[in-house]
Each structure stands twice: as C-alpha cells, then as structure tokens.
C-alpha cells in the first residue's frame, strides 16, 4: 500500500510508518483504545495526517502504540426502500485502516506535570498529548475539538482521574465540564461520537511498577512517598468491589476488633476512604458504633465516620462504615521500617493526646483499645497523629466486665485490668475497685509513646522485659494472662519503666519520657490526664521544627508495604 509522500519526498511504506510510531510499550501502565467505528476512523485519519509531518507531531507520536493495518470497519449500506435491519455490510471499497491505541507511561512525560491531555489541536500539537482526531470541521461537528479531557493521578489514592474539559461520558454517565471521575479498567469513555476503552496493562500489576511510580513522583513532582505511609498500592488493574458511591480493593487492608477494613475511594473524586465491613457483627454492635461515631463528629486527630451503607445488592452484600482519613501507616508498622526525628515524635504524640483529650473531656468517651496498631500517622513531613478504630469505644465510666477489655493488645493493658485477670498480681488498695475508667487509655497512650521513642532509637520496647521471645507473644493462650504475666515479670517491668531515661539528657527528651511515666502511674487516679499531656506536648512542639519521618537504613521502599 502506498501513502502520501513525506516532506523529504520519500515514499512511506507500511514498515516505514510503523517505524515512526515505534515507541517502546513495556512500561505503559495503561492504554486508551479506540473502541467504536467513529473513534477508529478518527485515529486512522490522525495517523495519515501526522505521518508526513513527524517532526511537528513528535510529542504526540510518543503516545501512539501498536500501529498496524486492518480491514476498514464495515459500513452499513442500504437503499431507500430497505430497512436498516435488512442492510448489507460492505467494506470492500474501503482502504485498510491504521489501528492502534494511546499509551500512558511513566517514562515519557506529558506536557503537564503528569497530566495527560486528550483533544484536538493544530499542526503544532499545542498542549495536547493524545490527539484524538485531525482538526477538521468533520470532527468538530461530531464534538471532537479543543481540550476534551485530561487524565492524572489522585495525590493520595493514586487512582487515575478523568477531568472533563467538555461534557464526556464514562460508561454512559455524563461528566460535565471540570467534573472529576475515577477511571477504572474497562471503562468506556465517550467523546462526541467517539468511544474509547481504558485498560490497565499487565505491567501495572507488577511490583516493580509501584517502585517506579514512587520514584517517578519523587523525581518529577518533588513528592515523598515512603512505603507504608502511602496508599496500599499504586494505581493498577486490581480487583475492586463497588459499595454505593465508593469502591474498595478486594483484599483486606487492616482489621479492627474482628471487622475487616479495606482501602477504598470515592468513585467520582478519587478521595481515599477506609471501608469497614460489619456484616459478621450483630446489628446492635453496628448501631452502638454508629451512635458513638456520630457523637464524636469531626476532629483533626480522630477518624471520622462519613456514612453507613447497608446494601444487600452490593457485590459483597453487608453493612459497611466509610471513614476518613484512610490511615497511611500505623505506629506499629512504622516502627519496623522508619525513623522519626524527635520533632516528629512530639508532633504525633501531641496529636494523639489532643484526640484523647477531646474524647475524654468533650465527649465522655473511652477508647479502650489504644495501642500502636490503632495510633496512625498522616504525612511524612509535619506528620499528624490520628486515633483509629473506635469499634469498642464506650461511655467513659462503666462497671467492670472482664470480657469487654479483651480486644486490647495484652501488652498495653493497664495494671487495674491485668490485676483483675491475673491471679498473681495484686494492686493492694486498688484490687477492691470494681470499676475502671478512661485512665486505661492514658496508660496505653503513655506506653505506646514510650515504645515509640525506645524502638526508633534502636532499643527494646519497655514490655520486652517480660520476655522478648517471639514465641511468648505469638503462641500463648490469648484468653489467659496468667501464663505470662507473673509476679516477677510484672515487678521487673514496673521497675524498668520507673527507671527509664533518655541518654541524650536534654531537657526536651527528659520531659517527653517523664510524661510517659506519669501517664503510666500504677495508681490510676494519679496518672497525668490527657489535658496535661496535650499541654506538655504543645510546649515541647514549640521550636522543634516540622518533624520528618524517613526510612531506616537498609529498608527498601518496595518491601516496606505491610501486608495484613
């Protein structure tokens, strides 16, 4: 087949033309593929337009993939006295079409900062990356002109977002100018008369893509995305489940009091959410949790309930709670892979103290499950502490019920709780006290903060004096404390906490550890309050800088994502 001669007067053969559009495809994470006859026709005419002017269209050529010739799409032909149902199809008079797609890759930057613009521009290509059709009256009449839409990454969920620059459709749903919508694998995008199908590639599923993605974002956008402090995975063709206005990953992201938590996103805006499945919990538990969360409302340092969805027709039927923010990394995960400078430790501790002060003083609510798994961090520069998982939160003063405190990590149970559950432990005058209150949260917060400052400074956590053996923690009977909380261990632990100090011996570090010790006073009524903790941490934060969290030496980003 012959084609129009180029400006250099060479004859453009099929192989020559394919050579012009031979950009490597191995690192494409997604493709936009012409799907209907109109879109394929526009693509074919675009190739015929670009080919003789490859220098002028050099930028757009970089995003064209898989170019090959096929028989032209069949066109229905019928006479005036025939019905459309009786029409015959005839493509014999049509020359072969150029078939291909548009490729999105991290290796070739679009004109914007990782914003791929699709539309129709003049011969200089203007600001467009994906040219959908030639700039002719024919395609303008079909609604293909100017900037049609753009694709970009959501800054937190990393989902691919479509921003409409004129009205387009995604799976027949109209997206008006400047509106957003997440684009999923297999979505149909309609622009005027043209329909395109969006597909993620196999490369997007590969772990190496995640690492490439983080590196690319850091190098080109100056963003820092270290491991477990990011969303659970980079954008890819992962299996997802639709739940009302949201979608979530099929695999669990975390668990809370027996309920599965999944990383989710708003299907329109791409904003990240946490979606907890309550389908295996009694309805009374859900109602109680909803009442507590509605009472708490919005606070910068406490997870917020957005909505409750009870959907029997969902892909995964059940009752779901939707929260913000999606925790980016728990203190427990972070201590294994990251370091926190002192300013970061102070900032996240202050955030947790602020959240606990709000629960105790403003709402009369006791969390009951404070531990490093439920103390989370948002951000790696100027980090913020967030209290998560209020599944078993309750009014702050209540009668003793042994089974009610079981969900908390045994290592972070307060002495008054342990004494009621272990025959060997006696707290003397407190042993007769038949109730406990929000002081158990204060103990757990103090021990969690003390554990943080010990571990990030390469020391053993305070509770390791019981027994640092992994077997003791992993294989013990989780319903019985007597087998590991013995009187000698308890006495050693108590003395160890009382004698702890910071080797640096600077005033700020001493005050930090002293506060932890005050929160862990053996007598619950003499513990420092959340109000006191907030005041001291606010004072310490002055002049400390923004705080930075970074990887420990030798930890590879790609391996730092913690699977639960």
Coordinates of C-alpha atoms in Angstrom, one line a residue:
X1 CA 0.0 0.0 0.0
X2 CA 1.3 3.5 -0.8
X3 CA 0.8 6.6 1.2
X4 CA 1.3 10.3 0.7
X5 CA 4.9 11.3 0.2
X6 CA 6.7 13.0 3.1
X7 CA 8.2 16.4 3.0
X8 CA 11.5 14.7 2.2
X9 CA 9.8 13.1 -0.8
X10 CA 10.4 9.6 0.4
X11 CA 7.7 7.0 -0.2
X12 CA 6.2 6.0 3.1
X13 CA 5.7 2.2 3.2
X14 CA 3.8 0.4 5.9
X15 CA 7.1 -0.7 7.7
X16 CA 8.4 2.9 7.5
X17 CA 5.3 4.3 9.1
X18 CA 5.3 1.7 11.8
X19 CA 8.9 2.6 12.5
X20 CA 7.9 6.2 13.0
X21 CA 5.5 5.1 15.8
X22 CA 7.7 2.5 17.3
X23 CA 7.9 3.9 20.9
X24 CA 8.6 1.0 23.4
X25 CA 5.5 -0.2 25.2
X26 CA 7.0 -2.3 28.0
X27 CA 6.5 0.4 30.6
X28 CA 3.0 1.5 29.6
X29 CA 0.7 1.3 32.7
X30 CA -2.5 1.9 30.7
X31 CA -3.9 2.3 27.2
X32 CA -6.7 4.3 25.7
X33 CA -8.0 2.3 22.8
X34 CA -10.4 3.5 20.0
X35 CA -13.5 1.3 20.5
X36 CA -16.2 2.1 18.0
X37 CA -16.1 2.9 14.3
X38 CA -16.0 6.7 14.7
X39 CA -13.1 6.5 17.1
X40 CA -11.2 4.1 14.8
X41 CA -11.9 6.3 11.8
X42 CA -10.6 9.4 13.7
X43 CA -7.4 7.5 14.7
X44 CA -6.8 6.4 11.1
X45 CA -7.2 9.9 9.8
X46 CA -4.9 11.2 12.5
X47 CA -2.1 8.8 11.5
X48 CA -2.4 9.8 7.9
X49 CA -2.2 13.5 9.0
X50 CA 0.8 13.0 11.3
X51 CA 2.9 10.7 9.1
X52 CA 4.2 13.3 6.6
X53 CA 4.9 15.8 9.4
X54 CA 6.6 13.6 12.0
X55 CA 8.9 16.4 13.3
X56 CA 6.0 18.8 14.0
X57 CA 4.0 16.0 15.8
X58 CA 7.0 14.4 17.6
X59 CA 5.4 14.9 21.0
X60 CA 2.1 13.3 20.1
X61 CA 3.8 10.4 18.3
X62 CA 5.4 9.3 21.6
X63 CA 2.0 8.3 22.9
X64 CA 0.8 6.3 20.0
X65 CA 1.0 2.5 20.3
X66 CA 0.6 -0.8 18.5
X67 CA 0.2 0.7 15.0
X68 CA -0.9 -1.9 12.4
X69 CA -3.2 -2.2 9.3
X70 CA -6.6 -3.9 9.4
X71 CA -9.5 -4.1 7.0
X72 CA -11.7 -1.0 7.3
X73 CA -14.7 -1.3 9.7
X74 CA -17.7 -2.5 7.8
X75 CA -20.2 0.2 6.9
X76 CA -24.0 -0.5 6.7
X77 CA -25.2 0.2 3.1
X78 CA -28.9 0.1 2.2
X79 CA -31.2 1.6 -0.5
X80 CA -34.1 3.9 0.1
X81 CA -36.6 1.0 0.0
X82 CA -34.6 -1.2 2.5
X83 CA -35.0 -1.1 6.3
X84 CA -31.8 -0.8 8.3
X85 CA -32.4 -4.3 9.6
X86 CA -32.1 -5.6 6.0
X87 CA -28.9 -3.6 5.3
X88 CA -25.9 -5.4 4.0
X89 CA -22.3 -4.6 5.1
X90 CA -19.7 -3.6 2.6
X91 CA -16.2 -2.7 3.3
X92 CA -14.6 -3.7 0.0
X93 CA -14.3 -0.2 -1.2
X94 CA -12.6 1.0 2.0
X95 CA -8.8 1.1 2.1
X96 CA -7.2 -0.6 5.2
X97 CA -7.3 1.3 8.4
X98 CA -4.5 2.2 10.7
X99 CA -5.4 0.6 14.1
X100 CA -3.7 1.3 17.4
X101 CA -4.0 3.0 20.8
X102 CA -2.7 5.7 23.0
X103 CA -0.2 4.7 25.7
X104 CA 0.3 6.2 29.2
X105 CA 3.8 5.6 30.6
X106 CA 6.0 7.0 33.4
X107 CA 9.0 7.1 31.0
X108 CA 7.6 9.8 28.8
X109 CA 6.4 13.0 30.5
X110 CA 3.3 14.7 29.2
X111 CA 3.3 18.4 28.6
X112 CA 1.8 19.0 32.1
X113 CA 3.1 17.6 35.4
X114 CA 1.8 14.1 34.9
X115 CA -1.4 15.3 33.4
X116 CA -2.2 13.7 30.0
X117 CA -4.4 16.0 27.9
X118 CA -6.6 14.4 25.2
X119 CA -8.2 16.5 22.5
X120 CA -7.7 18.0 19.0
X121 CA -5.1 20.7 18.3
X122 CA -3.5 22.3 15.3
X123 CA -0.4 21.0 13.5
X124 CA 1.9 22.2 16.3
X125 CA 0.0 19.9 18.7
X126 CA -0.4 22.8 21.2
X127 CA -0.8 21.5 24.7
X128 CA -2.1 18.0 23.7
X129 CA -0.5 14.7 24.5
X130 CA -3.2 12.4 23.0
X131 CA -4.5 13.7 19.7
X132 CA -7.9 12.1 19.1
X133 CA -8.6 13.3 15.6
X134 CA -7.5 15.8 12.9
X135 CA -8.5 19.4 13.5
X136 CA -11.2 19.4 10.8
X137 CA -14.8 20.5 10.5
X138 CA -15.9 16.9 10.2
X139 CA -14.7 16.0 13.7
X140 CA -15.7 19.3 15.2
X141 CA -19.3 18.6 14.0
X142 CA -19.0 15.3 15.9
X143 CA -18.0 17.0 19.1
X144 CA -14.2 16.3 18.9
X145 CA -12.4 19.6 19.2
X146 CA -10.2 21.5 21.7
X147 CA -9.4 20.0 25.1
X148 CA -11.8 17.1 25.7
X149 CA -10.5 15.6 28.9
X150 CA -7.3 15.1 30.9
X151 CA -6.0 12.1 32.9
X152 CA -4.0 12.4 36.1
X153 CA -3.2 10.7 39.4
X154 CA -5.1 11.4 42.6
X155 CA -2.4 12.6 45.1
X156 CA -3.5 10.2 47.8
X157 CA -5.3 7.3 46.3
X158 CA -3.2 7.3 43.2
X159 CA -6.3 6.3 41.2
X160 CA -6.4 7.6 37.6
X161 CA -8.7 10.6 37.5
X162 CA -10.5 12.0 34.4
X163 CA -11.2 15.7 34.5
X164 CA -13.7 16.7 31.8
X165 CA -12.9 19.8 29.8
X166 CA -16.2 19.5 27.9
X167 CA -19.0 17.1 28.6
X168 CA -17.9 13.5 28.1
X169 CA -19.3 10.1 29.3
X170 CA -17.9 7.3 31.3
X171 CA -19.9 4.1 30.9
X172 CA -22.9 6.3 29.7
X173 CA -22.7 8.6 32.8
X174 CA -22.3 12.2 31.8
X175 CA -19.3 14.0 33.2
X176 CA -19.7 17.8 32.8
X177 CA -17.0 20.4 32.4
X178 CA -14.5 20.5 35.2
X179 CA -16.1 17.5 37.0
X180 CA -14.0 14.5 38.1
X181 CA -14.4 10.8 37.9
X182 CA -12.1 7.8 38.6
X183 CA -11.3 5.8 35.6
X184 CA -11.3 2.0 36.1
X185 CA -10.1 -0.9 34.0
X186 CA -12.5 -1.5 31.1
X187 CA -14.4 1.8 31.4
X188 CA -15.8 3.3 28.2
X189 CA -15.0 7.0 27.6
X190 CA -17.3 8.7 25.1
X191 CA -16.3 12.0 23.5
X192 CA -18.8 13.2 20.9
X193 CA -19.4 10.3 18.6
X194 CA -16.2 8.5 19.5
X195 CA -15.9 5.8 22.2
X196 CA -12.6 4.7 23.8
X197 CA -11.9 1.9 26.2
X198 CA -9.5 2.4 29.0
X199 CA -7.4 -0.6 30.1
X200 CA -4.6 -1.1 32.6
X201 CA -1.7 -3.2 31.4
X202 CA -0.1 -6.2 33.0
X203 CA 2.9 -4.1 33.9
X204 CA 0.6 -2.1 36.2
X205 CA 0.2 -5.2 38.3
X206 CA 3.9 -5.8 38.7
X207 CA 5.5 -4.8 42.0
X208 CA 8.2 -3.1 40.0
X209 CA 5.7 -0.6 38.7
X210 CA 4.9 0.5 42.2
X211 CA 8.5 1.3 42.9
X212 CA 8.9 3.0 39.5
X213 CA 5.8 5.0 40.3
X214 CA 7.1 6.3 43.7
X215 CA 10.5 7.1 42.2
X216 CA 8.9 9.0 39.3
X217 CA 6.6 11.0 41.5
X218 CA 9.5 12.0 43.8
X219 CA 11.9 12.9 40.9
X220 CA 9.3 14.9 38.9
X221 CA 6.9 16.3 41.4
X222 CA 9.0 16.6 44.5
X223 CA 6.6 14.4 46.5
X224 CA 7.9 12.0 49.1
X225 CA 6.0 8.6 49.1
X226 CA 7.8 6.3 51.5
X227 CA 6.4 2.8 51.8
X228 CA 3.8 2.2 54.4
X229 CA 2.9 5.9 54.7
X230 CA 1.2 5.8 51.3
X231 CA -1.9 4.2 50.0
X232 CA -1.7 0.4 49.9
X233 CA -0.6 0.2 46.3
X234 CA 0.0 2.3 43.2
X235 CA -2.8 2.6 40.6
X236 CA -3.3 -0.7 38.8
X237 CA -5.9 -3.1 37.5
X238 CA -6.6 -4.5 40.9
X239 CA -9.8 -6.2 41.5
X240 CA -12.3 -3.8 43.2
X241 CA -15.7 -4.0 44.8
X242 CA -18.4 -1.4 44.4
X243 CA -20.2 -0.2 47.5
X244 CA -22.6 2.6 46.9
X245 CA -20.8 5.7 45.8
X246 CA -17.5 4.1 46.8
X247 CA -15.3 1.2 45.6
X248 CA -12.6 -0.7 47.5
X249 CA -9.8 -3.2 47.0
X250 CA -10.9 -6.8 47.3
X251 CA -8.1 -7.6 49.7
X252 CA -8.1 -6.5 53.4
X253 CA -6.0 -3.5 54.3
X254 CA -6.3 -4.0 58.1
X255 CA -8.6 -5.5 60.8
X256 CA -10.3 -3.9 63.7
X257 CA -12.0 -5.7 66.6
X258 CA -12.7 -8.6 64.3
X259 CA -14.0 -6.4 61.4
X260 CA -12.2 -6.3 58.1
X261 CA -11.0 -2.9 56.8
X262 CA -10.4 -2.3 53.1
X263 CA -8.7 0.6 51.4
X264 CA -11.4 2.4 49.3
X265 CA -12.0 5.5 47.2
X266 CA -14.8 7.8 46.1
X267 CA -15.7 6.7 42.6
X268 CA -16.1 10.2 41.4
X269 CA -13.4 12.2 43.2
X270 CA -10.9 9.5 43.9
X271 CA -10.6 10.6 47.5
X272 CA -9.3 7.8 49.8
X273 CA -11.5 6.3 52.4
X274 CA -11.4 3.3 54.8
X275 CA -14.3 0.9 54.4
X276 CA -15.0 -1.4 57.3
X277 CA -17.3 -4.5 56.8
X278 CA -19.7 -5.1 59.7
X279 CA -21.5 -8.0 58.0
X280 CA -20.3 -10.5 60.6
X281 CA -21.1 -8.2 63.6
X282 CA -24.5 -8.1 65.4
X283 CA -26.7 -5.2 64.3
X284 CA -26.6 -3.9 67.8
X285 CA -22.8 -3.5 67.6
X286 CA -23.1 -1.5 64.4
X287 CA -25.9 0.7 65.9
X288 CA -23.8 1.3 69.0
X289 CA -20.7 2.1 67.0
X290 CA -22.7 4.5 64.7
X291 CA -24.1 6.3 67.7
X292 CA -20.6 6.8 69.2
X293 CA -19.1 7.9 65.9
X294 CA -21.9 10.4 65.2
X295 CA -21.4 11.8 68.7
X296 CA -17.7 12.3 68.1
X297 CA -18.2 14.1 64.8
X298 CA -15.2 15.7 63.2
X299 CA -11.8 16.2 64.8
X300 CA -8.4 16.5 63.2
X301 CA -6.9 13.7 65.3
X302 CA -9.7 11.1 65.3
X303 CA -11.0 9.0 62.4
X304 CA -14.4 10.3 61.1
X305 CA -17.4 8.3 60.1
X306 CA -18.6 9.6 56.7
X307 CA -21.5 7.2 56.1
X308 CA -23.1 3.9 56.8
X309 CA -24.1 1.8 53.9
X310 CA -26.4 -1.2 54.3
X311 CA -26.6 -2.7 50.8
X312 CA -28.0 -6.1 50.1
X313 CA -27.4 -5.7 46.4
X314 CA -23.7 -4.8 46.6
X315 CA -21.1 -7.1 45.0
X316 CA -20.2 -8.0 48.6
X317 CA -23.5 -7.6 50.5
X318 CA -23.5 -6.4 54.1
X319 CA -23.2 -3.4 56.3
X320 CA -20.3 -1.0 55.7
X321 CA -18.9 2.0 57.5
X322 CA -17.0 4.6 55.5
X323 CA -14.3 6.6 57.3
X324 CA -11.8 9.3 56.6
X325 CA -8.9 9.5 56.6
X326 CA -7.5 6.2 55.4
X327 CA -4.7 5.6 57.8
X328 CA -1.4 5.7 55.8
X329 CA 0.6 3.8 58.4
X330 CA 0.2 2.6 62.0
X331 CA 2.8 3.3 64.6
X332 CA 3.4 -0.4 64.8
X333 CA 4.1 -0.7 61.1
X334 CA 6.2 2.5 61.0
X335 CA 8.5 1.4 63.9
X336 CA 9.6 -1.6 61.8
X337 CA 10.7 0.3 58.8
X338 CA 11.0 4.1 59.5
X339 CA 12.7 6.5 61.8
X340 CA 11.1 9.6 63.4
X341 CA 13.2 12.5 64.5
X342 CA 12.3 14.0 67.9
X343 CA 10.2 16.7 66.4
X344 CA 8.1 14.1 64.6
X345 CA 7.7 12.1 67.8
X346 CA 6.5 15.1 69.6
X347 CA 4.0 16.1 66.8
X348 CA 2.3 12.7 66.5
X349 CA 2.2 12.3 70.4
X350 CA 0.6 15.7 70.6
X351 CA -2.0 14.7 68.0
X352 CA -2.9 11.5 69.9
X353 CA -3.1 13.4 73.2
X354 CA -5.3 16.1 71.5
X355 CA -7.7 13.4 70.2
X356 CA -7.8 11.6 73.5
X357 CA -8.5 14.9 75.3
X358 CA -11.4 15.5 73.0
X359 CA -12.8 12.1 73.6
X360 CA -12.5 12.2 77.4
X361 CA -13.4 15.8 78.2
X362 CA -15.7 16.9 75.4
X363 CA -17.5 13.7 74.7
X364 CA -17.2 11.5 77.8
X365 CA -16.0 8.6 75.7
X366 CA -13.3 6.0 76.5
X367 CA -11.5 4.4 73.5
X368 CA -10.5 1.1 75.3
X369 CA -8.2 -0.1 72.6
X370 CA -5.3 2.4 72.4
X371 CA -2.1 0.7 71.2
X372 CA 0.4 1.2 68.3
X373 CA -1.9 -0.7 65.9
X374 CA -4.6 2.0 66.4
X375 CA -2.4 5.1 66.6
X376 CA -1.8 6.2 63.0
X377 CA 0.2 8.8 61.2
X378 CA -0.7 11.1 58.3
X379 CA 2.1 12.6 56.3
X380 CA 5.9 12.2 56.4
X381 CA 6.8 15.9 56.8
X382 CA 5.0 17.8 59.6
X383 CA 3.2 14.5 60.5
X384 CA -0.1 14.3 62.2
X385 CA -1.2 11.7 64.8
X386 CA -4.7 10.1 64.2
X387 CA -6.6 7.8 66.6
X388 CA -8.3 5.0 64.7
X389 CA -10.6 2.0 65.4
X390 CA -13.2 3.1 67.9
X391 CA -15.1 -0.2 67.5
X392 CA -15.3 -0.9 71.2
X393 CA -15.4 2.7 72.5
X394 CA -18.0 3.3 75.2
X395 CA -19.0 5.9 77.8
X396 CA -16.0 6.8 80.0
X397 CA -17.3 5.4 83.3
X398 CA -18.7 1.9 83.4
X399 CA -18.9 -1.3 85.5
X400 CA -16.2 -4.0 85.3
X401 CA -16.8 -6.6 82.6
X402 CA -13.8 -8.8 82.0
X403 CA -14.7 -9.8 78.5
X404 CA -15.1 -6.2 77.4
X405 CA -11.4 -5.4 77.6
X406 CA -10.2 -8.5 75.8
X407 CA -9.7 -6.9 72.3
X408 CA -6.9 -4.6 73.5
X409 CA -3.3 -5.8 73.0
X410 CA -2.3 -7.5 76.3
X411 CA 1.0 -5.7 76.3
X412 CA -0.9 -2.3 76.6
X413 CA -3.5 -3.3 79.2
X414 CA -3.4 -1.1 82.3
X415 CA -2.4 -2.6 85.7
X416 CA -6.0 -2.4 87.0
X417 CA -7.1 -4.5 84.1
X418 CA -4.3 -7.0 84.4
X419 CA -4.8 -7.4 88.1
X420 CA -8.4 -8.4 87.6
X421 CA -7.4 -11.0 85.0
X422 CA -4.2 -12.5 86.7
X423 CA -4.3 -14.3 90.0
X424 CA -0.7 -13.5 90.8
X425 CA -1.0 -9.7 90.5
X426 CA -2.3 -7.7 93.5
X427 CA -2.6 -3.9 93.4
X428 CA -3.4 -3.7 97.1
X429 CA -6.0 -1.0 97.7
X430 CA -6.9 -0.8 94.1
X431 CA -7.8 -4.5 94.0
X432 CA -11.1 -3.8 95.6
X433 CA -12.1 -1.2 93.0
X434 CA -14.9 -2.8 90.9
X435 CA -14.7 -0.4 88.0
X436 CA -12.3 1.4 85.8
X437 CA -12.5 4.4 83.6
X438 CA -10.6 6.4 80.9
X439 CA -7.4 6.2 82.8
X440 CA -6.8 2.9 80.9
X441 CA -6.5 5.0 77.7
X442 CA -3.9 7.2 79.4
X443 CA -1.8 4.1 80.4
X444 CA -1.9 2.7 76.9
X445 CA -1.0 6.1 75.3
X446 CA 2.0 6.5 77.6
X447 CA 3.3 3.0 77.0
X448 CA 2.7 3.4 73.2
X449 CA 4.7 6.7 73.1
X450 CA 7.4 5.2 75.3
X451 CA 7.6 2.2 73.0
X452 CA 7.9 4.6 70.0
X453 CA 10.8 6.6 71.4
X454 CA 12.6 3.4 72.5
X455 CA 12.2 1.5 69.3
X456 CA 13.1 4.3 66.9
X457 CA 16.3 4.8 68.9
X458 CA 17.1 1.1 68.4
X459 CA 16.3 0.0 71.9
X460 CA 13.9 -2.8 73.0
X461 CA 10.3 -1.8 73.8
X462 CA 9.5 -1.5 77.6
X463 CA 7.4 -4.6 77.7
X464 CA 10.3 -6.7 76.3
X465 CA 11.4 -7.2 79.9
X466 CA 8.6 -9.7 80.4
X467 CA 10.1 -11.9 77.7
X468 CA 11.4 -10.8 74.3
X469 CA 10.8 -14.3 72.9
X470 CA 8.6 -14.2 69.8
X471 CA 7.0 -17.5 70.9
X472 CA 5.7 -16.0 74.1
X473 CA 3.7 -13.3 72.2
X474 CA 2.6 -15.4 69.2
X475 CA 1.9 -18.8 70.7
X476 CA 0.4 -18.0 74.1
X477 CA -3.2 -18.6 75.0
X478 CA -4.7 -15.2 74.2
X479 CA -7.6 -15.7 76.6
X480 CA -5.3 -16.3 79.7
X481 CA -2.8 -13.9 81.1
X482 CA -1.6 -16.0 84.0
X483 CA 0.7 -18.0 81.7
X484 CA 2.9 -15.0 81.0
X485 CA 2.1 -12.1 83.4
X486 CA 3.8 -13.5 86.5
X487 CA 4.7 -11.5 89.7
X488 CA 8.5 -11.5 88.9
X489 CA 7.9 -10.2 85.4
X490 CA 5.4 -7.6 86.5
X491 CA 7.8 -6.3 89.2
X492 CA 10.7 -6.2 86.7
X493 CA 8.5 -4.3 84.1
X494 CA 7.3 -1.8 86.8
X495 CA 10.9 -1.0 87.9
X496 CA 12.1 -0.8 84.3
X497 CA 9.6 1.8 83.4
X498 CA 10.2 3.9 86.6
X499 CA 14.0 4.0 85.9
X500 CA 13.9 4.8 82.2
X501 CA 15.6 8.0 80.9
X502 CA 16.9 9.4 77.6
X503 CA 20.6 9.0 77.0
X504 CA 20.7 12.5 75.4
X505 CA 19.9 14.1 78.7
X506 CA 18.5 17.2 77.1
X507 CA 15.5 18.8 78.8
X508 CA 13.0 18.2 76.0
X509 CA 13.8 14.4 75.9
X510 CA 13.6 14.2 79.7
X511 CA 10.2 15.9 79.7
X512 CA 9.0 13.5 77.0
X513 CA 9.9 10.4 78.9
X514 CA 8.8 11.8 82.2
X515 CA 5.3 12.5 80.7
X516 CA 5.1 8.9 79.5
X517 CA 6.0 7.7 83.1
X518 CA 3.3 10.0 84.6
X519 CA 0.7 8.6 82.2
X520 CA 1.8 5.1 83.4
X521 CA 1.4 5.8 87.1
X522 CA 0.5 2.5 88.8
X523 CA -2.3 4.3 90.7
X524 CA -4.9 5.1 88.0
X525 CA -6.2 8.2 89.8
X526 CA -2.7 9.7 89.9
X527 CA -2.0 9.4 86.2
X528 CA -1.4 12.5 84.1
X529 CA -4.6 13.4 82.2
X530 CA -5.0 13.9 78.5
X531 CA -5.3 17.6 79.2
X532 CA -1.9 17.6 80.9
X533 CA -0.3 15.5 78.1
X534 CA -1.7 17.9 75.5
X535 CA -0.3 20.9 77.3
X536 CA 3.2 19.4 77.8
X537 CA 3.4 18.2 74.2
X538 CA 2.2 21.6 72.9
X539 CA 5.0 23.3 74.9
X540 CA 7.6 20.8 73.6
X541 CA 6.5 21.3 70.0
X542 CA 7.5 24.9 70.1
X543 CA 10.8 25.4 68.3
X544 CA 11.1 21.7 67.4
X545 CA 10.7 22.2 63.6
X546 CA 8.2 20.4 61.3
X547 CA 9.3 16.8 62.1
X548 CA 10.4 14.3 59.5
X549 CA 9.8 10.6 59.0
X550 CA 12.1 8.6 56.8
X551 CA 13.2 5.0 56.0
X552 CA 15.6 3.2 58.3
X553 CA 18.9 2.5 56.6
X554 CA 18.8 -0.7 54.5
X555 CA 15.0 -0.7 54.2
X556 CA 13.8 -0.9 50.6
X557 CA 10.7 1.1 49.8
X558 CA 9.1 -1.6 47.8
X559 CA 9.3 -4.1 50.7
X560 CA 8.1 -1.7 53.3
X561 CA 4.4 -2.1 52.5
X562 CA 3.0 -4.1 55.3
X563 CA 0.5 -6.8 54.3
X564 CA -2.1 -7.6 56.9

